[in-house]
Short mmCIF file of C-alpha atoms and ligand atoms in Angstrom, two decimals:
data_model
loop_
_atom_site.label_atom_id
_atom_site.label_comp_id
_atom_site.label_asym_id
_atom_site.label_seq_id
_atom_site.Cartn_x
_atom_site.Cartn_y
_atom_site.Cartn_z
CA UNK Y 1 169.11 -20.05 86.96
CA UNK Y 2 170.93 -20.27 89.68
CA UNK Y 3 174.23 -22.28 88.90
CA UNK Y 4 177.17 -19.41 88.35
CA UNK Y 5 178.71 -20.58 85.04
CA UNK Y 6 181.55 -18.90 83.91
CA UNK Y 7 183.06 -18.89 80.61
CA UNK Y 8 186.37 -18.13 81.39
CA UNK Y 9 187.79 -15.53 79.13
CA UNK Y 10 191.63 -16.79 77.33
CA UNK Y 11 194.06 -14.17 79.66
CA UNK Y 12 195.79 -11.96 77.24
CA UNK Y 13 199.53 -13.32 79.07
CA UNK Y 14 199.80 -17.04 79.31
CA UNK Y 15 198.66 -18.08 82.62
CA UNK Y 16 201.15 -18.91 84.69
CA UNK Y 17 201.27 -22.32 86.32
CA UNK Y 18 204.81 -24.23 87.62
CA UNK Y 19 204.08 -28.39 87.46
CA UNK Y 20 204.59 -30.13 90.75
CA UNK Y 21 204.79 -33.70 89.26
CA UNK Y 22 203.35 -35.58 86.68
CA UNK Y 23 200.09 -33.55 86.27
CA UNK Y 24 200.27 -31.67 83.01
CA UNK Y 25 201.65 -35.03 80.99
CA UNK Y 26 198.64 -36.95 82.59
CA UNK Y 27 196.21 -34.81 82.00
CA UNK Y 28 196.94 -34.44 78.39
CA UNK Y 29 197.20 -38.05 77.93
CA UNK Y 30 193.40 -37.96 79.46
CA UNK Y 31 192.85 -35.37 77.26
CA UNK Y 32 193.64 -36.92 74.02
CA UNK Y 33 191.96 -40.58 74.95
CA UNK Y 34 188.56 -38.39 75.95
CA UNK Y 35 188.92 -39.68 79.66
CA UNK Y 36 186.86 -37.09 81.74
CA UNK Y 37 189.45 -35.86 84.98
CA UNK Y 38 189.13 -35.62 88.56
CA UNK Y 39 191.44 -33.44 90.39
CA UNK Y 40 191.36 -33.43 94.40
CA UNK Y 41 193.32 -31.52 96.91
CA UNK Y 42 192.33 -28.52 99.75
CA UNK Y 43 191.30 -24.99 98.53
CA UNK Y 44 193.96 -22.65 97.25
CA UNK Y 45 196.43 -25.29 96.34
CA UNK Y 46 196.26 -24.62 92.55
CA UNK Y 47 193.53 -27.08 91.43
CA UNK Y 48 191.76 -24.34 89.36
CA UNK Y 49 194.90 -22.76 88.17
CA UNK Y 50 195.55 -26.13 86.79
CA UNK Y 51 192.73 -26.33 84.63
CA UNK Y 52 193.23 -22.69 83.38
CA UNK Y 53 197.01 -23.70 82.43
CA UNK Y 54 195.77 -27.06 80.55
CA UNK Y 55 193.21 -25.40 78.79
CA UNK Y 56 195.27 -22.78 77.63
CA UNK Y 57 198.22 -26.26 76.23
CA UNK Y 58 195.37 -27.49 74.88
CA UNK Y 59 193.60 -24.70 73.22
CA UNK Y 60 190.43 -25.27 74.45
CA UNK Y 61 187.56 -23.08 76.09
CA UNK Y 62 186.48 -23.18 79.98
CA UNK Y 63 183.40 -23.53 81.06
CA UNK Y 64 183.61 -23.34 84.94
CA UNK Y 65 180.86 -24.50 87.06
CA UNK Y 66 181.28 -23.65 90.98
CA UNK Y 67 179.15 -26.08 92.53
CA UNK Y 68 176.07 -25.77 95.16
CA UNK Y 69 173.56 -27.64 96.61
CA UNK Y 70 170.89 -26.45 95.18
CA UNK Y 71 172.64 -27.03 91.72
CA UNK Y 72 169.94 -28.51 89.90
CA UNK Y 73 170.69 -30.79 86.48
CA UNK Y 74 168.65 -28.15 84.73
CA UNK Y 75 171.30 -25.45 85.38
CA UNK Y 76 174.22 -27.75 83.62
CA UNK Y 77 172.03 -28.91 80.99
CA UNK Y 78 170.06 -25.75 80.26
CA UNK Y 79 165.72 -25.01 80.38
CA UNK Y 80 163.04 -23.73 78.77
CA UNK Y 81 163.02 -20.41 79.12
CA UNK Y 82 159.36 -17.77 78.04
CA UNK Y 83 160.74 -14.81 75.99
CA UNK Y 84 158.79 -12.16 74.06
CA UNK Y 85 157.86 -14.73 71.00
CA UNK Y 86 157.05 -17.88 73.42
CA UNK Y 87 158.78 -20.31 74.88
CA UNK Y 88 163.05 -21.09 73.92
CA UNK Y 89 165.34 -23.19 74.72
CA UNK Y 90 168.75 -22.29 76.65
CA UNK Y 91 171.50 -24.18 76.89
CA UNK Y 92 173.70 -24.73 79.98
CA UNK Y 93 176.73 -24.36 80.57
CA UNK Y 94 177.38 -28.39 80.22
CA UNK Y 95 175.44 -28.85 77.20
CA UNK Y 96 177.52 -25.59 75.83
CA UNK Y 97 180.17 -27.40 75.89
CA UNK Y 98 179.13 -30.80 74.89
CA UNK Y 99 178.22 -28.81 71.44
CA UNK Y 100 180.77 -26.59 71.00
CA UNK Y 101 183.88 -28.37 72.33
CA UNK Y 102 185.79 -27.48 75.58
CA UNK Y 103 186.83 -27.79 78.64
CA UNK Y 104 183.73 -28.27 81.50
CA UNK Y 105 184.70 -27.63 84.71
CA UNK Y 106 182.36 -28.38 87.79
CA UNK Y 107 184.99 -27.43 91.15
CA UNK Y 108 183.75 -28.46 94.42
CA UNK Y 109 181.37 -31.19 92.11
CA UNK Y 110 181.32 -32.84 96.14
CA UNK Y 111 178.96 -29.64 96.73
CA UNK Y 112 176.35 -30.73 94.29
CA UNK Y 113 173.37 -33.18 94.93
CA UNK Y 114 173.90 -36.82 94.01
CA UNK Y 115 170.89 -36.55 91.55
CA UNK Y 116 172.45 -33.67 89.83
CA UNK Y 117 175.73 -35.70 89.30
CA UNK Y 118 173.69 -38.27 87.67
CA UNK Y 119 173.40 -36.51 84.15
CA UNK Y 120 177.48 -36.84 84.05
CA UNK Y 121 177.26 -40.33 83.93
CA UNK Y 122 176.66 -41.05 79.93
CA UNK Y 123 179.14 -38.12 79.15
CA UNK Y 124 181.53 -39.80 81.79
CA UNK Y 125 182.21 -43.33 80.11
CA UNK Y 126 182.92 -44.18 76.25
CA UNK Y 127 179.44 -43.19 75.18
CA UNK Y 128 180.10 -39.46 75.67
CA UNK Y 129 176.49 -38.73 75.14
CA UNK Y 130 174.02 -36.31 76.74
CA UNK Y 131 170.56 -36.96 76.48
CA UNK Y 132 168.25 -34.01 76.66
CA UNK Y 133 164.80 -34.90 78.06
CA UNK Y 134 163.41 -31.68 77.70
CA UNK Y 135 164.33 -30.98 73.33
CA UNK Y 136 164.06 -34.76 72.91
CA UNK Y 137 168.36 -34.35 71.47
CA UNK Y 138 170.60 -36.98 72.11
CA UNK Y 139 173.29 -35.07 71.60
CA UNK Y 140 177.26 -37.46 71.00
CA UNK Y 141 179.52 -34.73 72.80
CA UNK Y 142 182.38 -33.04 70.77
CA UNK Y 143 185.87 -34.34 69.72
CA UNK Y 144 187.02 -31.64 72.10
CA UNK Y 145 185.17 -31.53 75.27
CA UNK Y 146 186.34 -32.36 78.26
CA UNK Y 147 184.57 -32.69 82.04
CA UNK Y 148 186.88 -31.74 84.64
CA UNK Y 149 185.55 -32.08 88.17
CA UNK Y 150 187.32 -30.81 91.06
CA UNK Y 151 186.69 -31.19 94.91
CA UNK Y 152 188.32 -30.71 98.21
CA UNK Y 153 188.13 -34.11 100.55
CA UNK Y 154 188.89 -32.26 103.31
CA UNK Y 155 187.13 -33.68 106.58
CA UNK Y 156 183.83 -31.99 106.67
CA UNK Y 157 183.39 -33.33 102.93
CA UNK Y 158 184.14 -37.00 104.24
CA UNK Y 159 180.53 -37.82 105.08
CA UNK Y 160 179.57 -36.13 101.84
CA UNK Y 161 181.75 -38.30 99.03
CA UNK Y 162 181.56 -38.81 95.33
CA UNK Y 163 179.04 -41.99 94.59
CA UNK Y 164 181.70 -44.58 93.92
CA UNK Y 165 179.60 -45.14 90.01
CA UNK Y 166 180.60 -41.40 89.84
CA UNK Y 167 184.26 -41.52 90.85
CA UNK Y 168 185.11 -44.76 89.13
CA UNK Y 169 184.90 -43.05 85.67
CA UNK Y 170 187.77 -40.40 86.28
CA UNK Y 171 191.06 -40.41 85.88
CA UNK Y 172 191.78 -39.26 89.51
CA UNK Y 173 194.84 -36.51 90.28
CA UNK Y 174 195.87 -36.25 93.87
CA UNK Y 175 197.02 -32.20 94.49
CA UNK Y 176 198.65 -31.17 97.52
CA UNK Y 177 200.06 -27.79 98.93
CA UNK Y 178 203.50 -27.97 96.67
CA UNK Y 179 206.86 -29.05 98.35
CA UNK Y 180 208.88 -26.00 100.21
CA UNK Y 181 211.14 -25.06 97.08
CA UNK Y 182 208.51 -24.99 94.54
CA UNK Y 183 205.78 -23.21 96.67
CA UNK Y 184 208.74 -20.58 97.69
CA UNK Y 185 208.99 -20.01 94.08
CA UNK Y 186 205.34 -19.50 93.02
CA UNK Y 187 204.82 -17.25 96.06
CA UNK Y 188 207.50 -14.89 94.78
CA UNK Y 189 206.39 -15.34 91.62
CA UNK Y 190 202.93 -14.51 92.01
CA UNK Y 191 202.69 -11.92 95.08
CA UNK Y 192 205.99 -10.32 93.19
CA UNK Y 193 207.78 -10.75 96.37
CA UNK Y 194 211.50 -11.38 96.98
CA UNK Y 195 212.84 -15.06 97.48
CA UNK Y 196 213.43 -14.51 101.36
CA UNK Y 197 210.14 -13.30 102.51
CA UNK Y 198 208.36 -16.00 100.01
CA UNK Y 199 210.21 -18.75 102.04
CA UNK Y 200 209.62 -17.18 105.22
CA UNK Y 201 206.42 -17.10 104.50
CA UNK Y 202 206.10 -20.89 103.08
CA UNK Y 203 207.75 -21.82 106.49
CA UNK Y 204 205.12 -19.99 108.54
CA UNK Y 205 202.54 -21.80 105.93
CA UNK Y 206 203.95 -25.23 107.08
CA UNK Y 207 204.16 -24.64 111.02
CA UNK Y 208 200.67 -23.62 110.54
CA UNK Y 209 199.75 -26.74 108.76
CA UNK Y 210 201.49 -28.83 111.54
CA UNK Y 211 198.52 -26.93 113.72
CA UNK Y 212 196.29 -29.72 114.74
CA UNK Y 213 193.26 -27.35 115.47
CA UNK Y 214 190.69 -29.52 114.35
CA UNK Y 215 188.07 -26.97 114.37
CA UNK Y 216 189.81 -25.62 111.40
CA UNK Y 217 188.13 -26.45 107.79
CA UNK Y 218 191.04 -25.75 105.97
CA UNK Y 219 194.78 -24.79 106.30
CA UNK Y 220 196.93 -22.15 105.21
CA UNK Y 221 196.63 -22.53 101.35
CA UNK Y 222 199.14 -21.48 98.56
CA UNK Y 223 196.25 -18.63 97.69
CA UNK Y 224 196.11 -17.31 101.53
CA UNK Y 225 200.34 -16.99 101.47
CA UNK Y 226 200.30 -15.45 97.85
CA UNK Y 227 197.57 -12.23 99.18
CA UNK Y 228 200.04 -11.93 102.63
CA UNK Y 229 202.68 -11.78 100.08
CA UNK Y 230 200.79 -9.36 98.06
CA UNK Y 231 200.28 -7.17 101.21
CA UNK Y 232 203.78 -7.17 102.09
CA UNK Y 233 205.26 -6.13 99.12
CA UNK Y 234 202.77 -3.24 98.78
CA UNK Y 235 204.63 -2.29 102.10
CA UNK Y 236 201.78 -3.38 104.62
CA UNK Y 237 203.71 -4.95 108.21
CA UNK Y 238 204.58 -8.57 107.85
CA UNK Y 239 202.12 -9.56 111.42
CA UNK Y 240 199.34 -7.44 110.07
CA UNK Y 241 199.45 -9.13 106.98
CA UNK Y 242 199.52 -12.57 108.19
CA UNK Y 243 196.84 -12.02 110.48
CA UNK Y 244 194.65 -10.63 107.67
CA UNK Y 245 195.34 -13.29 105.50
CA UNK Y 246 196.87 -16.12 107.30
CA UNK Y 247 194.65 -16.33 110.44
CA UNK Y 248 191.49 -14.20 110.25
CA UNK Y 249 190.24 -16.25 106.72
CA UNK Y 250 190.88 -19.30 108.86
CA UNK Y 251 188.79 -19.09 111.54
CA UNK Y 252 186.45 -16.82 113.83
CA UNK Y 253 186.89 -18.32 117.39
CA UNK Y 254 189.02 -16.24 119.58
CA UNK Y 255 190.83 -19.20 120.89
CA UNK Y 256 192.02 -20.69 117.98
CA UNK Y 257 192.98 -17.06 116.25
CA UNK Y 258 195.06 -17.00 119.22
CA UNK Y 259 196.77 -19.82 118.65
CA UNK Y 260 197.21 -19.62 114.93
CA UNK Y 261 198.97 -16.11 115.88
CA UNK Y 262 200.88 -17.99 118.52
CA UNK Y 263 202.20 -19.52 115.82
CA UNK Y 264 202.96 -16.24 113.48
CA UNK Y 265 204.69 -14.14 116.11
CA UNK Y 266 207.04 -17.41 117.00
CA UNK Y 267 207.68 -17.34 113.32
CA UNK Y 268 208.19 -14.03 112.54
CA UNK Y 269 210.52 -13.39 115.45
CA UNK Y 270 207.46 -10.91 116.95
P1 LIG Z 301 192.05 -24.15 94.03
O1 LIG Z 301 191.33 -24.17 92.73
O2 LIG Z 301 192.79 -25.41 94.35
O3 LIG Z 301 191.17 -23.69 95.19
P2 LIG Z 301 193.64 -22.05 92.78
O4 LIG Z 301 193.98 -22.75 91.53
O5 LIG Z 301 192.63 -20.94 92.70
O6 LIG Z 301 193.22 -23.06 93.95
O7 LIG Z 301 195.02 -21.53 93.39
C1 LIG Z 301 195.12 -20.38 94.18
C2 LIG Z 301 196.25 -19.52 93.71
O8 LIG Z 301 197.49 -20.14 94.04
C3 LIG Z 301 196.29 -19.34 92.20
O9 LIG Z 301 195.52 -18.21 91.81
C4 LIG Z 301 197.76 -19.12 91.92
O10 LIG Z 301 198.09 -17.74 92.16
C5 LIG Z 301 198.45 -19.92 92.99
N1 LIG Z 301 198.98 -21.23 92.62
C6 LIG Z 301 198.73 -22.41 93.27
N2 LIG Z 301 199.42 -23.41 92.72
C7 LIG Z 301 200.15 -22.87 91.70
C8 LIG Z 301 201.09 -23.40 90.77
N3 LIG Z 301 201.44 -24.71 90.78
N4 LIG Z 301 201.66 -22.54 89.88
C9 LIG Z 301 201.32 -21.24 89.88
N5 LIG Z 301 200.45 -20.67 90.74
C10 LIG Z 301 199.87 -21.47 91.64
#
């Protein structure tokens, strides 16, 4: 199989999560009408973290999907599988879920074949079914369960999309990087880091963002500042850091490291 499914263990602590608008009330008013959810925004901005947090307000399990493209339908749905006493049946992480009750969550769904996105379609609208070919089970998906799909419409995914029959079954949540004050916050928070650095380092996050290198995939997320953060307050330099976590994740042309550490030294006063 090779789809990585994770069941995502309930954290002994409460998992830690600060709102940045409407999100959580949203999502549990999806939640209680059965409305499957869509959540978009660049890596690292707390899309996963999200889920994690609602699952744990709503008491529910996670079943986490990270998408591929050679995700097939039979590794959400499950296969036969040949043991010692013949053939069995497995299921997947989808259908686990579709039984049991819980959240499903497929992140970077975007990543996934078109064809494989298909068997989301009867869970997606008010029939909530999934039909499995292979047992001959029509299976009407539990009170509880929940498909959550996440993806990142940054650039390079623009030629990719979501088939519009896909997308128009969601309720869609816009994420961002959070605003200055709030990402300050979760950086100290997170990387255990006092209030000054974390908004130093949130500044440096949003000169680099200003960075129109567009040979850059991504940005300087919210993840990328919390393991500088992490570094610096285990006593590792505040350049070295940021260049092992801001700028070297970010790209491997000399050029544009250059440029990105243009940008750190400025900040940091280097
Ligand atoms: P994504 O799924 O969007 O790629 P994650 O949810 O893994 O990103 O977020 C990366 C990290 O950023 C998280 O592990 C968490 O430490 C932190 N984070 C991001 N947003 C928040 C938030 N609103 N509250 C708390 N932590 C956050």
């Amino acid at each position: 199989m090779s789809a990585i499914a994770v069941d995502t263990p309930r954290p002994n602590r409460p998992v830690h999560y600060r709102p940045c608008g409407d999100e959580v009330a949203v999502f549990e008013a999806a939640a209680d009408n059965r409305l499957p959810v869509l959540i978009k925004g660049p890596t690292g901005c707390g899309k996963t973290r999200f889920v994690e947090y609602m699952a744990e307000r709503l008491g529910r399990d996670v079943h986490t999907v990270a998408c591929h493209d050679d995700l097939t339908a039979a590794d959400l749905v499950g296969r036969h599988l040949i043991g010692a006493h013949g053939t069995y049946w497995q299921d997947g992480p989808l259908t686990r879920a579709v039984r049991e009750g819980g959240i499903c969550y497929l992140d970077e769904i975007i990543e996934a074949r078109k064809d494989t996105t298909v068997v989301l379609h009867p869970l997606a609208d008010d029939r909530r079914i999934l039909p499995l070919d292979a047992t001959g089970e029509r299976l009407e998906a539990h009170p509880d369960f929940l498909l959550v799909v996440s993806y990142n419409p940054g650039y390079r995914n623009l030629m990719k999309g979501l088939k519009p029959s896909t997308r128009q079954r969601f309720v869609a949540l816009a994420f961002d990087y959070p605003s200055a004050a709030v990402e300050t916050e979760i950086v100290a928070e997170e990387a255990r880091l006092d209030r000054d650095t974390a908004a130093q380092l949130v500044g440096l996050a949003g000169a680099l963002r200003r960075l129109d290198q567009h040979d850059l995939e991504e940005s300087a997320s919210t993840r990328l500042l919390i393991h500088a953060g992490r570094l610096i307050s285990r006593g590792v330099n505040p350049l070295t850091a940021c260049e092992a976590c801001l700028a070297q994740p970010l790209t491997d042309d000399a050029v544009t490291l250059e440029a990105l550490m243009d940008v750190v030294r400025a900040h940091l006063g280097e």
